[in-house]
XYZ file of C-alpha atoms in Angstrom:
668
model
C 5.986 19.966 -17.094
C 5.403 16.231 -14.825
C 2.724 16.410 -12.514
C 3.739 13.762 -9.304
C 2.066 11.100 -10.566
C 4.199 10.589 -12.598
C 7.434 11.074 -10.863
C 6.096 8.385 -8.748
C 5.327 5.842 -11.750
C 8.399 7.206 -13.451
C 10.038 6.489 -10.061
C 8.234 3.847 -9.177
C 7.155 4.694 -5.935
C 4.530 6.225 -3.926
C 2.875 10.012 -4.550
C 2.558 10.240 -0.556
C 6.696 8.951 -1.221
C 6.810 11.836 -3.645
C 5.505 13.973 -1.263
C 8.196 12.760 2.238
C 11.048 13.444 -0.638
C 10.166 16.269 -1.875
C 8.923 18.328 1.896
C 10.986 16.077 3.977
C 8.269 14.861 5.936
C 9.436 11.679 7.279
C 11.741 8.819 7.206
C 12.974 7.531 2.753
C 16.425 5.494 2.984
C 19.275 7.473 0.913
C 18.153 5.215 -1.778
C 14.491 6.217 -2.585
C 15.203 9.353 -1.603
C 17.945 10.143 -4.451
C 16.253 7.502 -7.306
C 13.205 10.288 -6.835
C 15.887 13.178 -6.637
C 17.290 12.065 -9.777
C 13.745 11.509 -11.860
C 12.293 14.986 -10.364
C 14.955 16.934 -11.686
C 15.138 14.677 -15.406
C 11.542 15.482 -16.135
C 11.769 18.933 -14.609
C 9.702 18.726 -11.384
C 12.876 20.580 -9.140
C 11.962 23.708 -11.423
C 8.045 23.630 -11.134
C 8.741 23.086 -7.215
C 10.616 26.829 -6.941
C 7.919 28.462 -9.061
C 4.803 27.433 -6.300
C 6.942 28.411 -3.761
C 6.914 31.739 -5.019
C 3.200 31.489 -6.091
C 1.800 31.116 -2.285
C -1.021 33.196 -1.400
C -0.635 34.944 2.202
C -3.025 36.902 3.898
C -6.941 35.837 2.688
C -8.544 33.126 1.369
C -5.392 31.922 1.064
C -5.482 28.646 3.121
C -8.021 25.492 2.792
C -8.922 23.650 5.719
C -9.000 20.105 5.695
C -11.221 17.998 8.388
C -9.922 14.392 8.858
C -11.469 11.800 12.138
C -7.891 11.244 12.099
C -4.514 10.491 10.799
C -4.682 7.157 12.263
C -4.420 4.671 9.009
C -3.281 5.233 5.517
C -6.011 6.005 3.877
C -6.595 9.144 5.411
C -2.438 9.914 5.538
C -2.792 9.936 1.654
C -5.674 11.634 1.003
C -3.940 14.088 2.356
C -0.727 14.428 1.449
C -2.374 14.083 -2.300
C -4.536 16.127 -1.305
C -1.644 18.669 -0.038
C -0.124 18.661 -3.234
C -3.080 19.688 -5.888
C -3.463 22.057 -3.459
C 0.404 23.560 -3.444
C 0.498 23.650 -7.749
C -3.437 25.853 -6.800
C -1.527 27.760 -4.556
C -2.874 27.349 -1.378
C -1.167 26.234 2.269
C -2.950 23.351 3.585
C -5.214 23.604 7.078
C -5.190 20.259 9.068
C -8.295 19.351 12.016
C -8.951 16.471 13.428
C -12.523 15.923 14.672
C -11.189 11.863 16.280
C -15.333 11.057 15.310
C -16.279 13.707 18.188
C -18.975 15.681 17.092
C -18.284 18.666 19.525
C -14.900 18.291 18.909
C -16.276 18.525 14.852
C -18.958 21.783 15.788
C -16.071 23.697 17.669
C -13.669 23.323 14.536
C -16.437 24.603 12.515
C -16.659 27.196 14.514
C -12.764 28.211 14.749
C -13.005 27.495 10.668
C -15.178 30.881 10.229
C -13.531 33.118 12.325
C -10.699 32.335 10.292
C -9.731 35.335 7.395
C -7.303 33.106 5.907
C -10.038 29.892 4.827
C -11.068 29.522 1.673
C -13.034 26.893 1.582
C -13.613 23.103 3.620
C -12.983 19.578 2.309
C -14.669 17.486 5.688
C -14.841 13.848 6.030
C -17.974 14.056 8.022
C -18.837 13.161 11.912
C -22.107 13.946 12.705
C -24.775 12.714 10.257
C -26.567 15.945 11.055
C -27.688 19.307 8.033
C -27.663 21.507 10.325
C -23.706 20.808 11.744
C -22.367 22.325 8.556
C -25.414 24.959 8.155
C -23.193 27.973 9.381
C -20.611 27.419 6.412
C -23.402 27.289 3.782
C -24.313 30.468 5.594
C -21.774 32.287 5.396
C -20.749 30.939 1.606
C -17.432 29.215 2.679
C -17.038 26.731 -0.451
C -17.227 23.058 1.176
C -17.182 18.992 -0.498
C -17.339 16.236 1.927
C -14.743 13.852 1.484
C -14.628 9.878 2.449
C -18.699 10.405 4.273
C -21.396 12.247 2.590
C -24.204 13.918 4.575
C -27.292 14.670 2.424
C -27.250 18.351 1.786
C -28.445 20.267 -0.874
C -25.763 21.423 -3.451
C -22.865 20.534 -1.113
C -20.797 17.758 -3.290
C -19.066 14.703 -1.785
C -16.358 11.891 -3.031
C -16.752 8.489 -2.404
C -15.232 5.635 -3.000
C -17.848 3.005 -4.715
C -18.032 0.978 -1.501
C -21.042 -0.528 -2.470
C -19.327 -2.111 -5.164
C -16.674 -3.393 -3.851
C -17.781 -4.897 -0.751
C -20.303 -6.692 -3.783
C -16.352 -7.802 -5.870
C -14.929 -8.762 -2.827
C -18.304 -10.368 -1.408
C -18.583 -12.252 -5.415
C -14.731 -13.588 -4.889
C -15.097 -15.439 -1.936
C -18.360 -17.051 -3.707
C -16.779 -17.524 -6.937
C -13.694 -18.807 -4.741
C -16.816 -21.567 -3.382
C -17.349 -19.303 -0.033
C -20.748 -20.452 0.994
C -20.731 -18.684 4.257
C -19.302 -15.149 4.320
C -19.345 -12.811 7.767
C -19.265 -9.486 6.631
C -17.225 -6.895 9.979
C -18.704 -3.686 9.304
C -18.239 -0.329 11.659
C -21.074 0.899 13.385
C -22.325 4.089 12.446
C -25.431 5.671 10.242
C -23.338 7.078 6.651
C -24.820 6.076 3.919
C -21.604 4.276 3.213
C -22.171 1.816 5.665
C -25.633 0.926 4.323
C -23.841 1.123 0.825
C -21.740 -1.428 2.240
C -24.704 -3.979 3.354
C -25.894 -3.611 0.120
C -23.440 -4.259 -1.551
C -23.405 -7.779 0.117
C -26.357 -8.788 -0.141
C -26.500 -8.311 -3.718
C -23.616 -10.380 -4.248
C -25.327 -12.873 -2.054
C -28.533 -13.085 -3.385
C -26.198 -12.973 -7.816
C -24.874 -16.458 -6.068
C -28.854 -17.103 -4.358
C -27.245 -17.751 -0.946
C -29.566 -16.215 1.722
C -28.351 -13.875 3.624
C -27.850 -13.789 7.714
C -28.635 -11.438 10.394
C -25.746 -13.705 12.175
C -23.270 -13.671 8.943
C -24.049 -9.390 9.998
C -21.258 -8.423 12.341
C -21.289 -4.682 12.942
C -18.516 -4.097 15.523
C -17.674 -0.989 17.748
C -14.028 -0.392 18.063
C -13.579 0.750 20.798
C -15.081 -2.099 22.596
C -13.348 -4.880 21.191
C -14.010 -7.550 23.529
C -17.751 -7.786 21.626
C -15.665 -7.713 18.527
C -13.748 -10.921 19.344
C -16.686 -12.591 20.706
C -18.907 -11.749 17.594
C -15.865 -13.441 15.723
C -15.846 -15.991 17.932
C -19.814 -16.800 17.855
C -19.257 -17.104 13.844
C -16.533 -19.218 13.868
C -18.122 -21.892 16.153
C -21.513 -21.796 15.020
C -20.018 -22.251 10.836
C -18.023 -24.270 9.394
C -15.367 -22.245 8.255
C -16.948 -18.937 7.088
C -15.084 -16.139 4.878
C -13.888 -13.267 6.556
C -14.883 -9.785 4.679
C -13.893 -6.536 6.627
C -14.929 -2.956 5.940
C -11.977 -0.780 7.575
C -9.119 -0.787 7.557
C -9.119 -1.493 11.833
C -10.989 -3.628 11.027
C -8.583 -5.538 8.935
C -6.184 -4.995 11.356
C -7.922 -5.632 14.568
C -10.226 -9.073 13.027
C -6.193 -10.765 11.831
C -4.618 -10.356 15.843
C -8.974 -11.929 16.695
C -7.069 -14.359 14.048
C -3.853 -14.775 15.484
C -5.260 -14.970 18.808
C -7.407 -18.144 18.015
C -5.006 -20.184 16.227
C -6.519 -19.545 12.595
C -3.454 -19.195 9.877
C -4.786 -17.926 6.976
C -5.717 -19.023 3.892
C -5.265 -23.000 5.434
C -7.887 -22.494 8.290
C -9.395 -19.110 7.297
C -9.781 -16.771 4.290
C -9.921 -13.231 4.668
C -9.952 -9.888 2.654
C -8.866 -6.983 3.621
C -10.520 -3.275 3.405
C -7.584 -0.574 2.755
C -4.623 0.432 2.362
C -2.108 -0.280 4.703
C 1.297 -1.247 2.890
C 2.056 -3.464 5.101
C -1.170 -6.197 3.593
C 0.496 -6.811 1.279
C 4.669 -7.618 2.573
C 3.135 -10.144 5.371
C 3.033 -13.708 4.544
C 0.889 -14.542 2.804
C -0.057 -10.983 1.517
C -3.195 -10.121 2.133
C -6.196 -9.759 -0.258
C -7.350 -6.534 0.332
C -10.086 -3.713 -1.429
C -7.801 -0.779 -2.470
C -8.904 3.093 -2.496
C -7.960 4.946 -4.972
C -6.771 8.105 -3.247
C -5.154 9.430 -5.916
C -8.310 10.302 -7.791
C -10.435 10.562 -5.280
C -7.937 13.279 -3.775
C -8.042 15.007 -7.984
C -12.102 14.836 -7.566
C -11.944 16.130 -3.740
C -10.108 19.459 -4.746
C -11.453 19.846 -8.436
C -14.844 20.217 -7.152
C -13.842 22.047 -4.041
C -12.108 24.845 -6.354
C -15.893 24.651 -8.727
C -17.187 25.170 -6.238
C -14.571 28.355 -5.343
C -15.052 29.830 -8.465
C -18.829 30.631 -8.030
C -20.226 27.311 -9.958
C -24.392 26.593 -9.472
C -24.681 24.363 -6.824
C -25.067 20.703 -7.852
C -25.048 18.483 -5.075
C -22.876 16.006 -7.711
C -21.816 12.673 -5.737
C -18.532 11.551 -7.669
C -18.335 7.346 -6.380
C -14.532 6.225 -7.152
C -14.127 2.784 -8.113
C -11.476 0.413 -5.557
C -9.386 -1.882 -6.938
C -9.823 -6.093 -5.683
C -6.124 -6.519 -4.878
C -6.239 -10.101 -4.790
C -2.797 -12.022 -2.921
C -3.579 -15.064 -1.108
C -5.480 -14.713 1.925
C -8.320 -16.443 0.022
C -8.264 -19.773 -0.342
C -10.121 -21.412 -3.182
C -12.522 -24.902 -3.010
C -12.044 -26.654 -5.727
C -15.926 -28.325 -5.241
C -16.502 -31.685 -7.038
C -18.935 -32.974 -9.714
C -21.614 -32.929 -6.975
C -20.566 -30.024 -5.150
C -18.715 -31.711 -2.324
C -16.030 -29.505 -0.511
C -12.689 -31.264 -1.479
C -10.872 -33.507 0.847
C -6.456 -32.964 1.287
C -4.342 -35.476 0.330
C -2.959 -35.451 4.112
C -6.155 -37.235 5.238
C -6.174 -40.430 3.150
C -3.823 -42.097 5.775
C -3.784 -46.051 6.339
C -4.036 -47.575 9.619
C -1.418 -50.622 10.079
C -3.755 -53.044 10.128
C -5.459 -51.689 6.568
C -1.892 -52.386 4.862
C -1.751 -55.322 6.191
C -4.965 -57.047 5.045
C -3.604 -54.471 1.164
C -0.497 -56.945 0.837
C -2.229 -60.208 2.172
C -5.679 -59.363 0.191
C -2.863 -59.760 -3.346
C -4.963 -56.606 -6.013
C -5.157 -56.095 -9.443
C -4.797 -52.740 -10.603
C -5.881 -51.467 -13.969
C -4.827 -47.322 -15.756
C -6.079 -46.031 -18.142
C -5.086 -42.145 -18.987
C -5.984 -40.346 -21.622
C -2.747 -39.042 -23.336
C 0.676 -40.602 -22.388
C 4.536 -40.402 -23.644
C 4.617 -36.606 -21.384
C 6.374 -35.995 -18.211
C 3.128 -35.253 -17.201
C 1.828 -38.865 -16.762
C 5.594 -40.376 -16.259
C 5.247 -38.502 -13.029
C 1.846 -39.256 -12.486
C 2.420 -43.232 -13.011
C 4.928 -42.839 -10.822
C 2.703 -41.464 -7.882
C 0.698 -44.173 -8.726
C 3.461 -46.577 -7.853
C 4.994 -45.552 -5.364
C 1.423 -46.554 -3.762
C 0.796 -49.235 -4.564
C 4.023 -50.983 -4.355
C 4.293 -50.461 -0.756
C 1.003 -51.697 -0.170
C 1.320 -54.610 -2.410
C -1.206 -53.818 -5.325
C -0.338 -55.443 -8.968
C -0.923 -53.261 -11.892
C -1.968 -55.288 -14.656
C -1.967 -53.235 -17.438
C -1.592 -49.289 -18.795
C -3.264 -48.203 -21.521
C -2.654 -44.942 -23.436
C -5.771 -43.628 -25.328
C -3.801 -40.899 -26.812
C -6.917 -37.884 -26.688
C -9.456 -40.576 -28.819
C -12.336 -41.724 -26.898
C -13.235 -44.799 -28.936
C -9.992 -46.186 -28.918
C -10.249 -45.783 -24.838
C -13.188 -47.404 -25.156
C -12.231 -50.996 -26.324
C -8.354 -50.045 -24.127
C -11.593 -50.395 -21.253
C -12.396 -53.617 -22.290
C -9.645 -55.419 -22.094
C -8.481 -53.967 -19.419
C -12.117 -55.603 -17.294
C -10.709 -59.170 -19.250
C -8.053 -58.905 -16.943
C -10.015 -59.105 -13.959
C -8.965 -56.008 -11.935
C -9.631 -55.060 -8.422
C -9.856 -51.779 -9.193
C -9.292 -49.812 -12.896
C -7.635 -46.001 -12.105
C -8.438 -43.804 -15.001
C -8.434 -40.085 -15.991
C -11.570 -39.956 -19.146
C -10.966 -38.665 -21.921
C -14.546 -36.791 -22.211
C -17.316 -36.809 -19.669
C -19.801 -38.041 -22.736
C -18.567 -40.842 -25.160
C -16.785 -43.577 -22.395
C -19.908 -42.780 -20.242
C -21.401 -46.076 -20.486
C -18.513 -47.363 -20.832
C -17.489 -46.437 -18.090
C -20.780 -47.609 -15.890
C -20.921 -50.830 -17.593
C -17.083 -51.495 -16.129
C -18.594 -49.835 -12.434
C -20.831 -52.740 -12.037
C -18.545 -55.236 -11.821
C -15.292 -53.447 -10.041
C -14.096 -50.374 -8.549
C -13.853 -47.071 -10.028
C -11.330 -44.054 -9.168
C -11.327 -41.214 -11.333
C -8.430 -38.474 -12.117
C -9.638 -35.114 -13.191
C -12.893 -36.243 -14.557
C -16.398 -38.175 -14.040
C -17.727 -38.718 -16.520
C -21.059 -37.827 -17.592
C -24.172 -39.428 -15.823
C -22.170 -41.476 -13.575
C -24.008 -41.187 -10.340
C -21.594 -40.800 -6.880
C -22.127 -44.404 -6.072
C -21.177 -45.943 -9.234
C -17.483 -44.581 -8.380
C -14.830 -44.587 -5.155
C -12.767 -41.767 -5.228
C -12.282 -38.489 -8.014
C -8.919 -37.441 -7.320
C -8.201 -33.363 -9.046
C -6.292 -30.578 -8.764
C -7.755 -28.155 -7.809
C -9.157 -27.018 -11.338
C -10.981 -23.258 -9.800
C -7.708 -22.151 -8.165
C -5.358 -23.322 -11.138
C -7.502 -21.256 -13.244
C -7.717 -18.819 -11.240
C -3.738 -19.139 -10.466
C -3.387 -18.322 -14.885
C -6.220 -15.397 -15.255
C -4.276 -13.290 -11.967
C -0.666 -13.871 -13.669
C -2.278 -12.192 -17.043
C -3.637 -9.955 -15.040
C -0.422 -8.477 -12.290
C 1.925 -9.031 -16.232
C -0.441 -5.940 -17.955
C -1.148 -4.360 -14.839
C -0.026 -1.526 -15.464
C -0.920 -1.377 -18.847
C -4.307 0.506 -19.952
C -6.517 -0.657 -22.829
C -4.656 -4.665 -23.235
C -6.917 -7.090 -25.621
C -6.173 -10.599 -24.413
C -7.744 -13.965 -26.552
C -9.601 -16.329 -24.583
C -8.297 -20.270 -26.172
C -10.509 -22.852 -24.465
C -10.733 -26.351 -24.577
C -14.652 -27.344 -26.626
C -14.882 -31.170 -25.366
C -17.527 -32.339 -22.906
C -14.187 -32.436 -19.648
C -14.882 -31.347 -16.316
C -11.769 -30.158 -15.562
C -10.724 -28.210 -17.757
C -14.643 -26.185 -18.874
C -13.956 -25.472 -15.401
C -10.376 -23.583 -15.428
C -11.333 -22.343 -18.410
C -14.556 -20.789 -17.274
C -12.771 -19.482 -13.810
C -10.069 -17.794 -16.189
C -12.558 -16.393 -18.267
C -14.737 -14.963 -15.554
C -11.557 -13.899 -12.947
C -10.109 -11.534 -15.934
C -13.351 -10.199 -17.230
C -14.216 -9.496 -13.257
C -11.378 -8.058 -11.922
C -8.882 -6.239 -14.604
C -10.794 -3.113 -15.914
C -7.989 -2.305 -18.626
C -8.256 -6.213 -20.212
C -10.621 -6.816 -22.902
C -11.147 -10.375 -24.810
C -11.648 -8.918 -27.893
C -11.912 -12.754 -29.404
C -13.204 -16.197 -27.192
C -12.723 -18.917 -29.319
C -12.347 -23.223 -29.099
C -10.501 -26.384 -29.811
C -11.762 -30.062 -29.693
C -8.294 -31.651 -30.827
C -4.689 -30.129 -29.211
C -3.714 -29.690 -33.257
C -6.438 -27.656 -34.346
C -4.979 -24.654 -32.287
C -2.793 -23.572 -34.075
C -5.721 -22.593 -37.101
C -7.210 -21.262 -34.087
C -5.163 -18.985 -33.373
C -3.704 -18.329 -36.505
C -7.021 -16.845 -36.870
C -7.157 -14.939 -34.095
C -4.815 -12.905 -34.010
C -4.860 -12.046 -37.905
C -8.543 -10.640 -37.479
C -7.431 -9.347 -33.843
C -3.856 -7.940 -34.709
C -3.811 -5.438 -31.661
C -4.088 -9.075 -28.653
C -1.665 -9.070 -26.617
C -1.637 -11.582 -24.592
C -3.236 -15.921 -24.732
C -4.842 -17.440 -22.230
C -4.681 -21.117 -23.478
C -6.444 -23.960 -21.755
C -3.015 -25.454 -21.692
C 0.662 -26.867 -22.606
C 0.186 -29.110 -25.958
C -2.157 -26.126 -27.309
C -0.366 -23.421 -26.057
C 2.950 -25.221 -28.215
C 0.206 -25.480 -31.042
C -0.442 -21.030 -30.824
C 3.057 -19.917 -30.372
C 3.981 -22.210 -34.415
C 1.368 -20.441 -35.458
C 2.353 -16.526 -33.542
C 6.222 -17.238 -35.053
C 5.222 -17.864 -38.501
C 2.724 -14.948 -38.241
C 5.919 -13.255 -36.409
C 4.303 -12.555 -33.436
C 6.606 -13.112 -31.165
C 5.315 -10.244 -28.614
C 2.342 -12.235 -28.104
C 2.519 -13.250 -23.968
C 1.136 -16.170 -22.677
C -0.087 -17.931 -20.020
C -0.936 -20.913 -19.415
C -1.245 -24.670 -17.451
C 1.468 -27.722 -17.019
C 4.860 -28.057 -17.094
C 7.797 -29.183 -19.255
C 10.369 -29.276 -21.041
C 9.409 -27.199 -24.169
C 7.063 -24.027 -22.231
C 9.768 -24.267 -19.376
C 12.292 -23.299 -22.495
C 10.108 -20.810 -23.415
C 9.300 -19.177 -19.720
C 12.844 -19.193 -18.537
C 14.216 -17.368 -22.230
C 10.410 -15.161 -21.528
C 9.672 -15.932 -24.627
C 5.968 -15.143 -25.747
C 5.629 -17.731 -22.498
C 5.214 -14.960 -19.281
C 3.808 -17.423 -16.388
C 1.786 -21.048 -15.916
C -0.158 -22.329 -12.992
C 0.764 -25.933 -12.912
C -0.988 -29.428 -11.864
C 1.821 -31.296 -9.103
C 1.068 -34.467 -11.078
C 3.082 -36.954 -8.656
C 1.743 -35.882 -5.666
C -2.261 -36.494 -7.174
C -0.324 -39.522 -8.555
C 0.230 -40.074 -4.320
C -3.342 -39.516 -3.804
C -4.662 -41.821 -6.206
C -2.154 -44.703 -5.497
C -4.213 -44.033 -2.000
C -7.854 -43.237 -2.596
C -7.490 -46.591 -5.148
C -6.096 -48.623 -2.476
C -8.523 -47.383 0.370
C -11.870 -48.467 -1.958
C -9.756 -51.792 -2.271
C -11.070 -51.905 1.867
C -14.306 -50.621 0.978
C -13.841 -46.806 1.957
C -15.288 -44.838 -0.316
C -15.987 -41.818 1.725
C -13.470 -40.296 0.007
C -15.249 -38.785 -3.127
C -13.651 -35.658 -3.818
C -9.308 -35.317 -3.293
C -7.809 -32.105 -3.780
C -4.259 -31.069 -4.715
C -3.218 -27.932 -4.883
C -1.665 -26.099 -8.085
C 1.426 -24.390 -8.675
C 1.522 -20.861 -10.009
C 5.159 -21.129 -12.051
C 6.782 -17.155 -14.062
C 10.362 -17.099 -14.604
C 11.657 -16.245 -10.944
C 11.084 -19.627 -8.834
C 10.750 -22.218 -12.393
C 14.334 -23.746 -11.095
C 12.130 -24.764 -7.282
C 9.279 -24.929 -8.960
C 10.448 -27.593 -11.318
C 11.905 -29.406 -8.678
C 8.776 -29.437 -6.632
C 6.876 -30.421 -9.201
C 9.659 -32.532 -11.592
C 11.329 -33.840 -8.459
C 14.847 -33.534 -9.868
C 16.597 -30.405 -11.426
C 16.117 -28.596 -14.173
C 17.685 -29.673 -16.933
C 21.074 -27.584 -17.994
C 19.664 -25.838 -20.949
C 17.393 -24.395 -18.413
C 19.251 -24.111 -15.797
C 21.721 -21.639 -17.850
C 19.191 -19.644 -19.753
C 18.051 -18.875 -15.927
C 21.170 -17.947 -14.517
C 22.601 -16.139 -17.286
C 19.916 -13.668 -17.134
C 20.378 -13.098 -13.676
C 24.613 -12.871 -12.802
């Protein structure tokens, strides 16, 4: 016979929605109610409901008391709903009491329960931290379990969210995203949950060797919002764009109100991670990255512990910690730091005055360009962006070379470019080691502007600027696409195919993606991790990986051209069921994405915008302005549903007719 959880999953709604449909406790749209009722009938739960109605206990020991602070906020209403359903399945009525975090009110509720012969047991979210508050329940043998908060009493069980691990996870996510100054906003109180949250925060900072700062631990009394606002303002003024990590539902809501009042946009100005289960968190713009309780598991564990106690099981004082989920959305900025740890400069900051523009035209400057490979839409767009700016300011391009991923060839080509005596060379190194000496020699003769990577061993003074897609965000995007795709599956096995050559950009992207997958998706396991040095090697790497691990359901691959080699191998193995997540947009990879044939999502550079940024950085360098050492361009997430728009935004023209036809035919 189906359970409530199975009904919710089949109908693709929350357990609370199923409860409201069954019990008529809240408005549910007719369409959604009809959908839920159809699933209830199809799975036979309507018969089970009728049986339960006939099995409810009456009279003595027929009710379970649920003592809560209130139903303000989603956590306790969700817990009450789930607990009610599980108790109903066991034939018990639920009676709810609210203490509003008032110790005296809680004491009166306990007295009421002691005098109520219908109460068979109690589930308590305590207001008091003193064991004597609950001593009479123990003396009169009324079984009870603590929920969400606990008081240390011998033999009394408790079910808690693992708030220590949750805050560690949330803080670590911000640290991995490049933040170093993180304010933890925590409610005042003396419960162990408060202490555990602070421990998780301290441990995360320690793991990244970031010092703990007392003034970034913001202890808030939600009954005094003027103090809340003052502390947020102080943290914002005293630190350089701190990120904020909330530790409760009401704290999250009030933090967002404060951000709005201060005129701060999220994540452009400030990164925020919320805490709780508010449904609005995923529909606001941008959706809020949030730590979510597993209220269903908490309810199941609580009811099970209580009934074990009611059935005269020996006192254990068991404490169950239920993991929380970090739902990563769009409210946190990813700071893609440069090779020397520099914070990125936005391309929008690269402006030229009228006098500077005139000086460039008068200067009659010459520039050479060295690509690591060409002949692709990516390279053409990059070149067009560079040309757009250089031509605007009268800067001529003496030569453009393509090394075809051959470091020795790039060294030879650079020698040829140098002989033409350009005022600057724009280059994307083939690797970070083999070309380094040649670039160091060139830096003594001309200005150097790098794309994507700075060769090994070069100092800040040896080049003018480096322009790159934000590779940290790029890697995170692909990992989150993979995690989202497999979100509802259990025990998912994936393979990881990264770039083995020494290249800063792809190394950072791969490392971030690998860490995000391992850290944030407990249902996903990377069963094999391999690296290629030349694009063509990916065919053999993939074939060997899938042969040795036929259980693999998904693949991460470092960018589109190696991904196409992997697709060739998968087709030969008749494994077109494997889901691929990769980078960069071109015709062939977009065709697979449009069909949702193996390729399910990708994160793309924006080469034209990067070319514009390179052109502006070059213009600045020619005028002697070398202060913008690292310029970061935001990547673009591409899925089948936004492919046509993404193509226009990235490639700057409508998608090819064959791709447009595939998409339009799917949705008509």
